[in-house]
Amino acid sequence: MSTYQNTLAFAQAQDGADPLHAFRDEFHFPQHDGWPVVYLTGNSLGLQPKAAADALKQELDDWARFGVEGHFQAKHPWLSYHEELTASAARLVGAKEEEVVVMNQLTSNLHFLLVSFFRPNGKRRKILTEQRPFPSDTYAFASQIAFHGGDPEVDLVEVQPRAGEHLLRTEDIIARINELGDELALVCFGGVNFYTGQAFDIPAITKAAHTVGAIAGFDLAHAAGNLKMELHAWNADFACWCSYKYLNSGPGSIAGAFVHERHLGKGLPLFAGWWGHDKKDRFKMERTFKPMPTAEAWQVSNAPVLSMAVHRVALEQFDRAGMDRLRAKSEQLTGYLAFIIDTVAKQTNTNLEVVTPMDPAQRGAQLSVLAHGKGRGLFDALTARGVIADWREPNVIRMAPVPMYNSFEDVYRFGSILKEALT
Ligand SMILES: *Cc1c(COP(=O)(O)O)cnc(C)c1O
């Protein structure tokens, strides 16, 4: 696609040629005045796969029918349910199966992983993260530092952009890592920053962290299901992600975690629970904890089947669509959104500043727009016309056309509504 056009015919022609277009019909779209909304918040809560209801019903029926015996007798036996999700989850982030486990929720997983991977020692006490990480991550880092007797004001360091810039340059991240050197215990970045939509260079950050003897971990909340990743090859030490954003698995659904192979079976300190115990003799109920030789060692509790039922449906869609095809479409679709925003800004003489990188390699699906002098009023006008986008204080509108279910026509319709709202 060499040039984009701001016409319905162009958008429909792109949809006609899109090999993933049929996935749209596999999702429920909220309605506005009898029309599906222009849903641009898959980065916040992905839409519901239509197959989710049957998957849930299956587990409810098996529970009704078998009671506790469902652990063995259910169509998907509950005892090993989480294992059925591992291969898909590992494909999604580019990991070996033993490196991945589906468990808990995101911030919980971050804490459990920090227990193992943030162990300040002597001079090496600092955590380096991106400017303005998601608040939950800041709370987790600060509380872990305090838990170890440190002062978050001193030991939690954010890489700041240069004066007048919104984004971080990889060279500046690496320079900061080198500067902190042997004071650095952990570098923990988002895969994609939730606010700016900037995708960080995970392999470069990992390599720089390792060079100074620090651990490299990643919060992939906005990267899982959005970017193509190779966590194993990139050598990241650990990662975690949620499943309700790009992974369409429902509000507060089960999350994921990655621990690199080189850390498995090494007796790393961890907070233990019975589901992390070697499954061969988990039910011997022995006194001594014997960890699984895989990432499952970090599991604490028995796994929530109802939320995994939805997650399995969603992961199966990712397997069918494939991250390569999703990412190829995503680059085109988000490029189209950038073109539409630029076109409408010119037509209406408005200053709509996209702070997300223009280079597709440095972003995922999301664009973050600073609407100078418009702000909340513009956002409310879009909402009133059937666009679901996302407002973040102080003045950013975030939009993510999601390749799994958004169409080029959605983006075109967004453009007409934006123009209406601005004139
Ligand atoms: C969405 C998000 C969270 C939310 O955490 P939960 O524990 O799932 O509530 C945390 N961190 C980042 C980076 C996020 O984008």
CSV table of C-alpha atoms and ligand atoms in Angstrom, one decimal:
chain,number,residue,atom,x,y,z
A,1,MET,CA,0.0,0.0,0.0
A,2,SER,CA,1.9,3.0,-1.2
A,3,THR,CA,-0.5,5.9,-0.6
A,4,TYR,CA,-3.5,6.1,1.7
A,5,GLN,CA,-6.7,7.9,0.8
A,6,ASN,CA,-9.3,9.4,3.0
A,7,THR,CA,-12.3,7.8,1.2
A,8,LEU,CA,-14.8,5.1,2.1
A,9,ALA,CA,-14.0,3.3,-1.2
A,10,PHE,CA,-10.3,3.1,-0.3
A,11,ALA,CA,-11.0,1.8,3.2
A,12,GLN,CA,-13.4,-0.8,2.0
A,13,ALA,CA,-10.9,-1.9,-0.7
A,14,GLN,CA,-8.3,-2.5,2.0
A,15,ASP,CA,-10.8,-4.5,4.1
A,16,GLY,CA,-11.6,-6.6,1.0
A,17,ALA,CA,-8.0,-7.4,0.6
A,18,ASP,CA,-7.3,-8.1,4.3
A,19,PRO,CA,-6.8,-11.8,5.0
A,20,LEU,CA,-7.8,-11.2,8.7
A,21,HIS,CA,-11.0,-9.4,8.0
A,22,ALA,CA,-13.2,-12.3,8.9
A,23,PHE,CA,-12.0,-12.3,12.5
A,24,ARG,CA,-14.1,-9.1,13.0
A,25,ASP,CA,-17.2,-11.3,13.0
A,26,GLU,CA,-15.9,-13.4,15.8
A,27,PHE,CA,-16.3,-10.4,18.3
A,28,HIS,CA,-19.1,-8.6,20.0
A,29,PHE,CA,-19.1,-4.9,19.3
A,30,PRO,CA,-20.9,-2.5,21.7
A,31,GLN,CA,-23.6,-0.6,19.8
A,32,HIS,CA,-24.3,3.1,19.5
A,33,ASP,CA,-27.5,4.3,17.9
A,34,GLY,CA,-27.9,0.9,16.2
A,35,TRP,CA,-24.4,0.8,14.8
A,36,PRO,CA,-21.3,-0.9,16.1
A,37,VAL,CA,-19.1,1.7,17.8
A,38,VAL,CA,-15.8,2.7,16.4
A,39,TYR,CA,-13.9,0.8,19.1
A,40,LEU,CA,-10.3,2.0,19.5
A,41,THR,CA,-9.6,0.9,23.0
A,42,GLY,CA,-8.4,-2.7,22.5
A,43,ASN,CA,-5.3,-1.5,24.3
A,44,SER,CA,-7.4,-1.0,27.5
A,45,LEU,CA,-10.0,-3.8,27.3
A,46,GLY,CA,-10.1,-6.0,24.2
A,47,LEU,CA,-13.5,-6.9,22.8
A,48,GLN,CA,-15.3,-10.1,23.8
A,49,PRO,CA,-14.8,-13.1,21.5
A,50,LYS,CA,-18.2,-14.6,20.7
A,51,ALA,CA,-16.8,-18.0,21.5
A,52,ALA,CA,-16.2,-16.9,25.1
A,53,ALA,CA,-19.7,-17.6,26.3
A,54,ASP,CA,-19.7,-21.3,25.2
A,55,ALA,CA,-16.2,-21.8,26.6
A,56,LEU,CA,-17.4,-20.5,30.0
A,57,LYS,CA,-20.6,-22.6,29.7
A,58,GLN,CA,-18.6,-25.7,29.1
A,59,GLU,CA,-16.8,-25.2,32.5
A,60,LEU,CA,-20.0,-24.3,34.3
A,61,ASP,CA,-21.7,-27.4,32.9
A,62,ASP,CA,-18.8,-29.7,33.7
A,63,TRP,CA,-18.8,-28.2,37.3
A,64,ALA,CA,-22.5,-28.9,37.5
A,65,ARG,CA,-22.1,-32.4,36.2
A,66,PHE,CA,-19.0,-33.6,37.9
A,67,GLY,CA,-18.4,-31.4,40.9
A,68,VAL,CA,-14.9,-31.9,42.2
A,69,GLU,CA,-14.4,-34.7,39.7
A,70,GLY,CA,-14.2,-32.1,37.0
A,71,HIS,CA,-10.5,-31.8,37.9
A,72,PHE,CA,-10.2,-35.1,36.0
A,73,GLN,CA,-13.5,-35.6,34.1
A,74,ALA,CA,-14.1,-32.2,32.6
A,75,LYS,CA,-13.7,-31.9,28.8
A,76,HIS,CA,-10.6,-29.9,29.6
A,77,PRO,CA,-9.5,-31.3,33.0
A,78,TRP,CA,-9.1,-28.5,35.5
A,79,LEU,CA,-6.0,-30.0,37.1
A,80,SER,CA,-3.9,-29.4,34.1
A,81,TYR,CA,-6.0,-26.7,32.5
A,82,HIS,CA,-3.2,-24.0,32.6
A,83,GLU,CA,-0.9,-26.4,30.8
A,84,GLU,CA,-3.2,-26.3,27.7
A,85,LEU,CA,-2.5,-22.6,27.4
A,86,THR,CA,1.3,-22.7,27.7
A,87,ALA,CA,2.2,-23.5,24.0
A,88,SER,CA,0.1,-20.6,22.7
A,89,ALA,CA,1.3,-18.2,25.3
A,90,ALA,CA,4.9,-19.2,24.6
A,91,ARG,CA,4.4,-18.6,20.8
A,92,LEU,CA,2.9,-15.2,21.5
A,93,VAL,CA,6.0,-13.9,23.3
A,94,GLY,CA,8.7,-16.0,21.5
A,95,ALA,CA,9.6,-18.3,24.3
A,96,LYS,CA,10.2,-21.9,25.0
A,97,GLU,CA,7.2,-23.6,26.7
A,98,GLU,CA,9.1,-24.3,29.9
A,99,GLU,CA,9.8,-20.6,30.2
A,100,VAL,CA,6.1,-19.5,30.3
A,101,VAL,CA,3.3,-19.9,32.7
A,102,VAL,CA,-0.2,-18.5,32.7
A,103,MET,CA,-1.1,-17.4,36.2
A,104,ASN,CA,-2.5,-14.7,38.6
A,105,GLN,CA,-2.7,-11.1,37.5
A,106,LEU,CA,-0.2,-8.7,36.1
A,107,THR,CA,0.9,-6.6,39.1
A,108,SER,CA,0.9,-9.8,41.2
A,109,ASN,CA,3.2,-11.5,38.7
A,110,LEU,CA,5.4,-8.5,38.7
A,111,HIS,CA,5.7,-8.7,42.5
A,112,PHE,CA,6.3,-12.5,42.5
A,113,LEU,CA,9.1,-12.0,39.8
A,114,LEU,CA,10.6,-9.1,41.6
A,115,VAL,CA,10.9,-11.3,44.7
A,116,SER,CA,13.3,-13.5,42.7
A,117,PHE,CA,14.9,-10.9,40.4
A,118,PHE,CA,15.2,-7.8,42.6
A,119,ARG,CA,17.5,-8.6,45.4
A,120,PRO,CA,19.5,-5.5,46.2
A,121,ASN,CA,22.9,-6.3,47.5
A,122,GLY,CA,25.7,-4.0,48.7
A,123,LYS,CA,26.1,-1.1,46.3
A,124,ARG,CA,23.8,-2.7,43.7
A,125,ARG,CA,20.3,-1.4,44.8
A,126,LYS,CA,18.7,0.6,42.0
A,127,ILE,CA,15.8,-0.1,39.6
A,128,LEU,CA,15.9,1.8,36.3
A,129,THR,CA,12.6,2.2,34.4
A,130,GLU,CA,11.1,4.4,31.7
A,131,GLN,CA,9.7,7.9,32.4
A,132,ARG,CA,6.1,7.7,33.5
A,133,PRO,CA,5.6,3.9,33.8
A,134,PHE,CA,2.1,2.6,34.5
A,135,PRO,CA,1.4,3.7,38.1
A,136,SER,CA,0.9,0.1,39.3
A,137,ASP,CA,4.5,-0.7,38.2
A,138,THR,CA,5.8,2.4,40.1
A,139,TYR,CA,4.0,1.2,43.2
A,140,ALA,CA,5.4,-2.3,42.8
A,141,PHE,CA,8.9,-1.0,42.3
A,142,ALA,CA,8.7,1.5,45.2
A,143,SER,CA,7.2,-1.0,47.6
A,144,GLN,CA,9.8,-3.7,46.8
A,145,ILE,CA,12.6,-1.1,47.3
A,146,ALA,CA,11.1,-0.1,50.7
A,147,PHE,CA,10.5,-3.8,51.6
A,148,HIS,CA,14.3,-4.3,51.2
A,149,GLY,CA,14.9,-1.3,53.5
A,150,GLY,CA,15.8,1.1,50.6
A,151,ASP,CA,14.4,4.6,49.8
A,152,PRO,CA,12.4,4.7,46.5
A,153,GLU,CA,13.3,8.4,46.1
A,154,VAL,CA,16.9,7.3,45.7
A,155,ASP,CA,16.7,3.8,44.3
A,156,LEU,CA,13.9,4.1,41.7
A,157,VAL,CA,15.3,6.0,38.7
A,158,GLU,CA,13.3,6.9,35.6
A,159,VAL,CA,15.0,7.6,32.2
A,160,GLN,CA,13.8,11.1,31.2
A,161,PRO,CA,13.4,12.3,27.6
A,162,ARG,CA,15.6,15.2,26.4
A,163,ALA,CA,14.3,18.7,26.9
A,164,GLY,CA,11.4,19.4,24.5
A,165,GLU,CA,11.0,15.7,23.5
A,166,HIS,CA,8.3,13.2,24.5
A,167,LEU,CA,10.0,10.0,23.7
A,168,LEU,CA,13.1,8.2,25.0
A,169,ARG,CA,16.1,7.6,22.7
A,170,THR,CA,17.6,4.1,23.0
A,171,GLU,CA,21.1,5.6,23.1
A,172,ASP,CA,20.0,7.7,26.2
A,173,ILE,CA,18.5,4.6,27.9
A,174,ILE,CA,21.8,2.8,27.3
A,175,ALA,CA,23.9,5.7,28.5
A,176,ARG,CA,21.8,5.9,31.7
A,177,ILE,CA,22.4,2.1,32.3
A,178,ASN,CA,26.1,2.6,31.9
A,179,GLU,CA,26.1,5.6,34.1
A,180,LEU,CA,24.4,3.7,37.0
A,181,GLY,CA,26.7,0.7,36.3
A,182,ASP,CA,27.3,-1.4,39.4
A,183,GLU,CA,24.6,0.5,41.4
A,184,LEU,CA,22.0,-1.0,39.1
A,185,ALA,CA,20.2,-4.1,40.3
A,186,LEU,CA,17.4,-4.2,37.8
A,187,VAL,CA,16.3,-2.6,34.5
A,188,CYS,CA,12.6,-3.0,34.2
A,189,PHE,CA,10.8,-1.4,31.2
A,190,GLY,CA,7.5,-1.7,29.5
A,191,GLY,CA,7.5,-3.4,26.1
A,192,VAL,CA,5.3,-0.4,25.0
A,193,ASN,CA,4.8,2.6,27.2
A,194,PHE,CA,1.1,2.9,28.0
A,195,TYR,CA,1.0,6.7,27.7
A,196,THR,CA,3.2,7.5,24.7
A,197,GLY,CA,2.8,4.2,22.8
A,198,GLN,CA,6.5,4.0,22.3
A,199,ALA,CA,7.9,0.5,21.8
A,200,PHE,CA,11.2,0.0,23.5
A,201,ASP,CA,14.2,-1.9,22.1
A,202,ILE,CA,14.0,-5.0,24.4
A,203,PRO,CA,17.2,-6.7,23.0
A,204,ALA,CA,19.3,-3.6,23.2
A,205,ILE,CA,18.1,-2.7,26.7
A,206,THR,CA,18.6,-6.3,27.9
A,207,LYS,CA,22.1,-6.4,26.5
A,208,ALA,CA,23.1,-3.1,28.1
A,209,ALA,CA,21.7,-4.2,31.5
A,210,HIS,CA,23.6,-7.5,31.3
A,211,THR,CA,26.8,-5.7,30.4
A,212,VAL,CA,26.7,-3.8,33.7
A,213,GLY,CA,25.7,-6.9,35.6
A,214,ALA,CA,22.0,-6.0,36.1
A,215,ILE,CA,18.9,-8.0,35.5
A,216,ALA,CA,16.5,-7.1,32.6
A,217,GLY,CA,12.8,-7.5,33.1
A,218,PHE,CA,9.8,-6.3,31.0
A,219,ASP,CA,6.2,-5.5,31.6
A,220,LEU,CA,4.5,-6.5,28.4
A,221,ALA,CA,1.0,-5.3,29.2
A,222,HIS,CA,0.9,-3.2,26.1
A,223,ALA,CA,3.1,-5.5,24.0
A,224,ALA,CA,1.6,-9.0,24.3
A,225,GLY,CA,-0.6,-9.6,21.3
A,226,ASN,CA,0.5,-6.3,19.8
A,227,LEU,CA,4.1,-6.7,18.9
A,228,LYS,CA,6.0,-9.7,17.7
A,229,MET,CA,8.5,-10.7,20.4
A,230,GLU,CA,11.4,-13.1,20.8
A,231,LEU,CA,11.9,-13.1,24.5
A,232,HIS,CA,14.0,-16.2,24.6
A,233,ALA,CA,16.4,-15.1,21.8
A,234,TRP,CA,16.5,-11.6,23.2
A,235,ASN,CA,17.7,-13.0,26.5
A,236,ALA,CA,15.3,-11.1,28.8
A,237,ASP,CA,15.5,-12.4,32.3
A,238,PHE,CA,11.8,-12.2,33.1
A,239,ALA,CA,8.6,-10.7,31.8
A,240,CYS,CA,4.9,-10.5,32.7
A,241,TRP,CA,1.8,-9.4,30.9
A,242,CYS,CA,-2.0,-9.2,31.3
A,243,SER,CA,-4.5,-10.8,29.0
A,244,TYR,CA,-7.4,-8.3,29.0
A,245,LYS,CA,-5.8,-5.6,26.7
A,246,TYR,CA,-4.7,-6.8,23.3
A,247,LEU,CA,-5.3,-10.4,24.3
A,248,ASN,CA,-9.2,-10.1,24.6
A,249,SER,CA,-9.6,-12.4,27.6
A,250,GLY,CA,-12.0,-10.3,29.6
A,251,PRO,CA,-11.8,-7.8,32.5
A,252,GLY,CA,-9.2,-8.8,35.1
A,253,SER,CA,-8.5,-12.1,33.4
A,254,ILE,CA,-5.5,-14.3,34.0
A,255,ALA,CA,-2.0,-13.0,33.3
A,256,GLY,CA,1.2,-14.5,32.0
A,257,ALA,CA,4.8,-14.7,33.1
A,258,PHE,CA,8.2,-15.6,31.5
A,259,VAL,CA,11.4,-16.7,33.2
A,260,HIS,CA,14.4,-17.3,30.9
A,261,GLU,CA,15.5,-20.9,30.7
A,262,ARG,CA,18.9,-20.1,32.3
A,263,HIS,CA,17.1,-19.3,35.6
A,264,LEU,CA,15.0,-22.4,35.7
A,265,GLY,CA,15.8,-25.2,38.1
A,266,LYS,CA,18.5,-23.0,39.8
A,267,GLY,CA,16.9,-22.7,43.1
A,268,LEU,CA,16.2,-18.9,42.8
A,269,PRO,CA,14.5,-17.6,45.9
A,270,LEU,CA,10.8,-17.3,45.3
A,271,PHE,CA,7.5,-17.1,47.2
A,272,ALA,CA,6.1,-20.6,47.0
A,273,GLY,CA,2.7,-22.2,46.9
A,274,TRP,CA,1.5,-25.7,46.3
A,275,TRP,CA,0.9,-25.1,42.6
A,276,GLY,CA,4.6,-24.4,42.1
A,277,HIS,CA,5.5,-27.7,43.7
A,278,ASP,CA,6.7,-30.5,41.4
A,279,LYS,CA,3.5,-31.8,40.0
A,280,LYS,CA,4.7,-35.4,40.1
A,281,ASP,CA,4.1,-35.4,43.9
A,282,ARG,CA,2.1,-32.3,44.5
A,283,PHE,CA,-0.7,-34.3,46.0
A,284,LYS,CA,1.6,-36.2,48.4
A,285,MET,CA,1.2,-33.0,50.4
A,286,GLU,CA,4.7,-33.1,51.6
A,287,ARG,CA,6.2,-30.6,54.0
A,288,THR,CA,9.1,-29.6,51.9
A,289,PHE,CA,8.6,-27.4,48.8
A,290,LYS,CA,10.1,-29.0,45.7
A,291,PRO,CA,9.8,-26.5,42.8
A,292,MET,CA,8.8,-27.4,39.3
A,293,PRO,CA,11.8,-27.2,36.9
A,294,THR,CA,9.9,-24.8,34.7
A,295,ALA,CA,8.4,-21.3,35.1
A,296,GLU,CA,5.5,-23.1,36.8
A,297,ALA,CA,7.6,-23.0,39.9
A,298,TRP,CA,6.4,-19.4,40.3
A,299,GLN,CA,2.8,-20.5,40.4
A,300,VAL,CA,1.3,-20.2,43.9
A,301,SER,CA,-2.4,-21.1,43.8
A,302,ASN,CA,-4.5,-23.5,41.8
A,303,ALA,CA,-5.4,-21.9,38.6
A,304,PRO,CA,-8.7,-20.0,37.9
A,305,VAL,CA,-10.5,-22.2,35.3
A,306,LEU,CA,-13.3,-19.7,34.5
A,307,SER,CA,-10.9,-16.9,33.4
A,308,MET,CA,-8.6,-19.5,31.7
A,309,ALA,CA,-11.6,-20.7,29.6
A,310,VAL,CA,-11.9,-17.3,28.0
A,311,HIS,CA,-8.2,-16.9,27.7
A,312,ARG,CA,-8.0,-20.2,25.8
A,313,VAL,CA,-10.5,-19.0,23.2
A,314,ALA,CA,-8.6,-15.8,22.8
A,315,LEU,CA,-5.2,-17.5,22.4
A,316,GLU,CA,-6.7,-19.9,19.9
A,317,GLN,CA,-7.6,-16.9,17.8
A,318,PHE,CA,-4.0,-15.6,18.0
A,319,ASP,CA,-2.8,-19.0,16.9
A,320,ARG,CA,-5.1,-18.9,13.9
A,321,ALA,CA,-4.4,-15.3,12.9
A,322,GLY,CA,-0.6,-15.5,13.6
A,323,MET,CA,1.5,-12.7,15.0
A,324,ASP,CA,3.2,-12.2,11.6
A,325,ARG,CA,-0.1,-11.4,9.8
A,326,LEU,CA,-1.4,-9.4,12.7
A,327,ARG,CA,1.7,-7.3,12.9
A,328,ALA,CA,1.7,-6.7,9.1
A,329,LYS,CA,-1.9,-5.5,9.2
A,330,SER,CA,-1.3,-3.5,12.3
A,331,GLU,CA,1.4,-1.5,10.7
A,332,GLN,CA,-0.9,-0.6,7.8
A,333,LEU,CA,-3.9,0.1,10.0
A,334,THR,CA,-2.1,2.3,12.4
A,335,GLY,CA,-0.3,4.0,9.5
A,336,TYR,CA,-3.8,4.7,8.1
A,337,LEU,CA,-4.9,6.2,11.4
A,338,ALA,CA,-1.9,8.5,11.5
A,339,PHE,CA,-2.7,9.6,7.9
A,340,ILE,CA,-6.3,10.2,8.8
A,341,ILE,CA,-5.4,12.3,11.9
A,342,ASP,CA,-3.0,14.3,9.9
A,343,THR,CA,-5.5,14.9,7.0
A,344,VAL,CA,-8.3,16.0,9.4
A,345,ALA,CA,-5.9,18.2,11.4
A,346,LYS,CA,-5.0,20.1,8.2
A,347,GLN,CA,-8.6,20.3,6.9
A,348,THR,CA,-9.8,21.7,10.2
A,349,ASN,CA,-6.7,23.8,11.0
A,350,THR,CA,-6.2,22.0,14.4
A,351,ASN,CA,-3.0,21.1,16.1
A,352,LEU,CA,-3.2,17.4,16.7
A,353,GLU,CA,0.2,16.3,17.8
A,354,VAL,CA,0.8,12.5,17.7
A,355,VAL,CA,3.5,11.9,20.3
A,356,THR,CA,3.9,8.2,19.4
A,357,PRO,CA,6.9,7.5,17.2
A,358,MET,CA,6.1,7.8,13.4
A,359,ASP,CA,8.5,4.9,12.7
A,360,PRO,CA,6.3,1.7,12.7
A,361,ALA,CA,9.3,-0.2,14.2
A,362,GLN,CA,9.0,1.9,17.4
A,363,ARG,CA,5.4,1.6,18.1
A,364,GLY,CA,2.6,-1.0,18.2
A,365,ALA,CA,-1.1,-0.3,17.4
A,366,GLN,CA,-1.6,2.7,19.6
A,367,LEU,CA,-1.3,6.3,18.7
A,368,SER,CA,-1.4,8.9,21.5
A,369,VAL,CA,-2.6,12.4,20.4
A,370,LEU,CA,-2.0,15.6,22.3
A,371,ALA,CA,-5.0,17.8,21.3
A,372,HIS,CA,-3.6,21.2,22.0
A,373,GLY,CA,-6.3,23.6,23.2
A,374,LYS,CA,-9.0,20.9,22.7
A,375,GLY,CA,-8.5,18.2,25.3
A,376,ARG,CA,-11.3,16.7,27.2
A,377,GLY,CA,-14.0,18.6,25.2
A,378,LEU,CA,-12.9,16.9,22.0
A,379,PHE,CA,-12.7,13.5,23.6
A,380,ASP,CA,-16.3,13.9,24.9
A,381,ALA,CA,-17.5,15.0,21.5
A,382,LEU,CA,-16.0,11.8,20.0
A,383,THR,CA,-17.7,9.7,22.6
A,384,ALA,CA,-21.1,11.3,21.9
A,385,ARG,CA,-20.7,10.3,18.3
A,386,GLY,CA,-19.9,6.7,18.9
A,387,VAL,CA,-16.1,6.6,19.1
A,388,ILE,CA,-14.7,4.7,22.1
A,389,ALA,CA,-11.2,6.0,22.6
A,390,ASP,CA,-9.4,6.6,25.9
A,391,TRP,CA,-8.6,9.8,27.7
A,392,ARG,CA,-5.5,9.9,30.0
A,393,GLU,CA,-4.7,12.9,32.2
A,394,PRO,CA,-3.3,15.4,31.6
A,395,ASN,CA,-4.3,15.7,28.0
A,396,VAL,CA,-3.7,12.7,25.8
A,397,ILE,CA,-6.2,10.8,23.7
A,398,ARG,CA,-5.1,7.2,23.1
A,399,MET,CA,-6.4,5.2,20.2
A,400,ALA,CA,-5.5,1.7,19.1
A,401,PRO,CA,-6.9,0.2,16.0
A,402,VAL,CA,-6.5,-3.5,16.8
A,403,PRO,CA,-5.6,-5.7,13.8
A,404,MET,CA,-7.6,-8.7,15.1
A,405,TYR,CA,-11.0,-7.0,14.8
A,406,ASN,CA,-10.7,-3.3,13.7
A,407,SER,CA,-11.2,-2.5,10.0
A,408,PHE,CA,-9.9,0.2,7.7
A,409,GLU,CA,-13.5,1.4,7.5
A,410,ASP,CA,-13.4,1.9,11.3
A,411,VAL,CA,-10.5,4.2,10.9
A,412,TYR,CA,-12.2,6.0,8.0
A,413,ARG,CA,-15.4,6.5,10.1
A,414,PHE,CA,-13.2,7.7,13.0
A,415,GLY,CA,-11.8,10.4,10.6
A,416,SER,CA,-15.3,11.6,9.5
A,417,ILE,CA,-16.4,11.8,13.2
A,418,LEU,CA,-13.2,13.6,14.2
A,419,LYS,CA,-13.8,16.1,11.4
A,420,GLU,CA,-17.4,16.7,12.5
A,421,ALA,CA,-16.3,17.1,16.1
A,422,LEU,CA,-13.7,19.7,15.1
A,423,THR,CA,-15.9,21.8,12.9
B,1,LIG,C1,-2.7,-2.4,32.4
B,1,LIG,C2,-1.4,-2.3,33.1
B,1,LIG,C3,-1.3,-2.7,34.4
B,1,LIG,C4,-2.5,-3.2,35.2
B,1,LIG,O1,-2.1,-4.1,36.2
B,1,LIG,P1,-3.2,-5.2,36.7
B,1,LIG,O2,-2.4,-5.9,37.8
B,1,LIG,O3,-3.5,-6.1,35.6
B,1,LIG,O4,-4.4,-4.5,37.3
B,1,LIG,C5,0.0,-2.7,35.0
B,1,LIG,N1,1.1,-2.3,34.4
B,1,LIG,C6,1.0,-1.9,33.1
B,1,LIG,C7,2.2,-1.5,32.3
B,1,LIG,C8,-0.2,-1.9,32.4
B,1,LIG,O5,-0.3,-1.4,31.2
